[in-house]
Amino acid sequence: TFGFGPSIMRCQGALIRQEAGLRYVLIRTRENAESIAFFRGGLAEWSHFEKLFVNLMETVHRFIVINTGIGTFNQCFHWATFAVVPLLVGPSYARGEVEFE
């Protein structure tokens, strides 16, 4: 996880900040719903929310891609441990230089 660590931390920090910003906008909209309706600001609030939501979804997608990369990397090393020994010892065994009892 040496190469993945900094990108995970940046992405997770951005995810937390964006979630908090989105929650703030939703709460502010709920608290000021009467004023927003009176001044017909629904479209402006919706476009602001939509922009924040799209940014959040892009960050979630990036986070999923990074975690998938880490999972793939870990699984490759997990299965490589089963393949390395036969690949290294196999030719010697085939030549008869190594015996297993």
Tab-separated table of C-alpha atoms in Angstrom:
chain	number	residue	atom	x	y	z
A	1	THR	CA	0.000	0.000	0.000
A	2	PHE	CA	3.033	2.287	-0.237
A	3	GLY	CA	1.962	3.708	-3.593
A	4	PHE	CA	-1.740	3.714	-2.790
A	5	GLY	CA	-1.613	5.260	0.695
A	6	PRO	CA	-1.321	8.959	-0.174
A	7	SER	CA	-3.985	8.769	-2.865
A	8	ILE	CA	-6.362	6.958	-0.500
A	9	MET	CA	-5.862	9.606	2.164
A	10	ARG	CA	-6.389	12.488	-0.282
A	11	CYS	CA	-9.470	10.868	-1.751
A	12	GLN	CA	-10.926	10.013	1.648
A	13	GLY	CA	-10.321	13.558	2.895
A	14	ALA	CA	-12.021	14.996	-0.185
A	15	LEU	CA	-14.891	12.562	0.271
A	16	ILE	CA	-15.437	13.638	3.886
A	17	ARG	CA	-15.264	17.343	2.986
A	18	GLN	CA	-17.677	16.946	0.085
A	19	GLU	CA	-20.151	14.905	2.141
A	20	ALA	CA	-20.084	17.556	4.864
A	21	GLY	CA	-20.613	20.324	2.304
A	22	LEU	CA	-23.547	18.481	0.786
A	23	ARG	CA	-25.117	17.911	4.213
A	24	TYR	CA	-24.658	21.595	5.009
A	25	VAL	CA	-26.431	22.621	1.785
A	26	LEU	CA	-29.309	20.233	2.488
A	27	ILE	CA	-29.733	21.499	6.053
A	28	ARG	CA	-29.484	25.130	4.968
A	29	THR	CA	-32.079	24.513	2.273
A	30	ARG	CA	-34.394	22.828	4.754
A	31	GLU	CA	-34.043	25.647	7.278
A	32	ASN	CA	-34.581	28.350	4.634
A	33	ALA	CA	-37.214	26.537	2.571
A	34	GLU	CA	-39.809	29.258	3.070
A	35	SER	CA	-37.476	32.037	1.911
A	36	ILE	CA	-36.245	29.974	-1.035
A	37	ALA	CA	-39.825	29.302	-2.126
A	38	PHE	CA	-40.892	32.931	-1.627
A	39	PHE	CA	-38.008	34.322	-3.675
A	40	ARG	CA	-38.263	31.479	-6.240
A	41	GLY	CA	-34.716	30.326	-5.620
A	42	GLY	CA	-35.440	26.644	-6.102
A	43	LEU	CA	-33.630	26.388	-9.426
A	44	ALA	CA	-30.503	28.076	-8.067
A	45	GLU	CA	-30.491	25.820	-4.999
A	46	TRP	CA	-31.071	22.745	-7.153
A	47	SER	CA	-28.228	23.589	-9.528
A	48	HIS	CA	-25.890	24.223	-6.585
A	49	PHE	CA	-26.897	20.903	-4.996
A	50	GLU	CA	-26.552	19.079	-8.309
A	51	LYS	CA	-23.031	20.449	-8.831
A	52	LEU	CA	-21.980	19.329	-5.349
A	53	PHE	CA	-23.594	15.931	-5.822
A	54	VAL	CA	-21.850	15.322	-9.160
A	55	ASN	CA	-18.497	16.239	-7.594
A	56	LEU	CA	-19.212	13.854	-4.721
A	57	MET	CA	-20.076	11.021	-7.108
A	58	GLU	CA	-16.862	11.609	-9.067
A	59	THR	CA	-14.889	11.395	-5.829
A	60	VAL	CA	-16.734	8.212	-4.813
A	61	HIS	CA	-15.925	6.720	-8.222
A	62	ARG	CA	-12.245	7.635	-7.848
A	63	PHE	CA	-12.255	6.101	-4.339
A	64	ILE	CA	-13.775	2.882	-5.683
A	65	VAL	CA	-11.180	2.723	-8.479
A	66	ILE	CA	-8.318	3.178	-6.001
A	67	ASN	CA	-9.705	0.513	-3.660
A	68	THR	CA	-10.206	-1.857	-6.582
A	69	GLY	CA	-6.576	-1.291	-7.560
A	70	ILE	CA	-5.439	-2.100	-4.031
A	71	GLY	CA	-7.588	-5.232	-3.945
A	72	THR	CA	-6.251	-6.402	-7.291
A	73	PHE	CA	-2.666	-5.700	-6.227
A	74	ASN	CA	-3.129	-7.653	-2.980
A	75	GLN	CA	-4.818	-10.581	-4.712
A	76	CYS	CA	-2.036	-10.774	-7.307
A	77	PHE	CA	0.560	-11.049	-4.574
A	78	HIS	CA	-1.565	-13.559	-2.684
A	79	TRP	CA	-1.807	-15.862	-5.689
A	80	ALA	CA	1.778	-15.201	-6.774
A	81	THR	CA	2.993	-16.900	-3.594
A	82	PHE	CA	1.394	-20.121	-4.836
A	83	ALA	CA	2.944	-19.807	-8.294
A	84	VAL	CA	6.496	-18.705	-7.448
A	85	VAL	CA	7.643	-21.865	-5.660
A	86	PRO	CA	6.598	-24.286	-8.414
A	87	LEU	CA	8.062	-21.996	-11.067
A	88	LEU	CA	11.399	-21.826	-9.268
A	89	VAL	CA	11.646	-25.443	-8.121
A	90	GLY	CA	9.802	-27.071	-11.067
A	91	PRO	CA	12.674	-27.097	-13.560
A	92	SER	CA	15.086	-28.551	-10.975
A	93	TYR	CA	12.538	-31.213	-10.071
A	94	ALA	CA	11.989	-32.070	-13.744
A	95	ARG	CA	15.762	-32.524	-14.224
A	96	GLY	CA	15.865	-34.800	-11.182
A	97	GLU	CA	18.076	-32.499	-9.111
A	98	VAL	CA	15.485	-32.131	-6.347
A	99	GLU	CA	13.537	-34.936	-4.701
A	100	PHE	CA	10.456	-34.622	-2.567
A	101	GLU	CA	9.692	-37.228	0.064
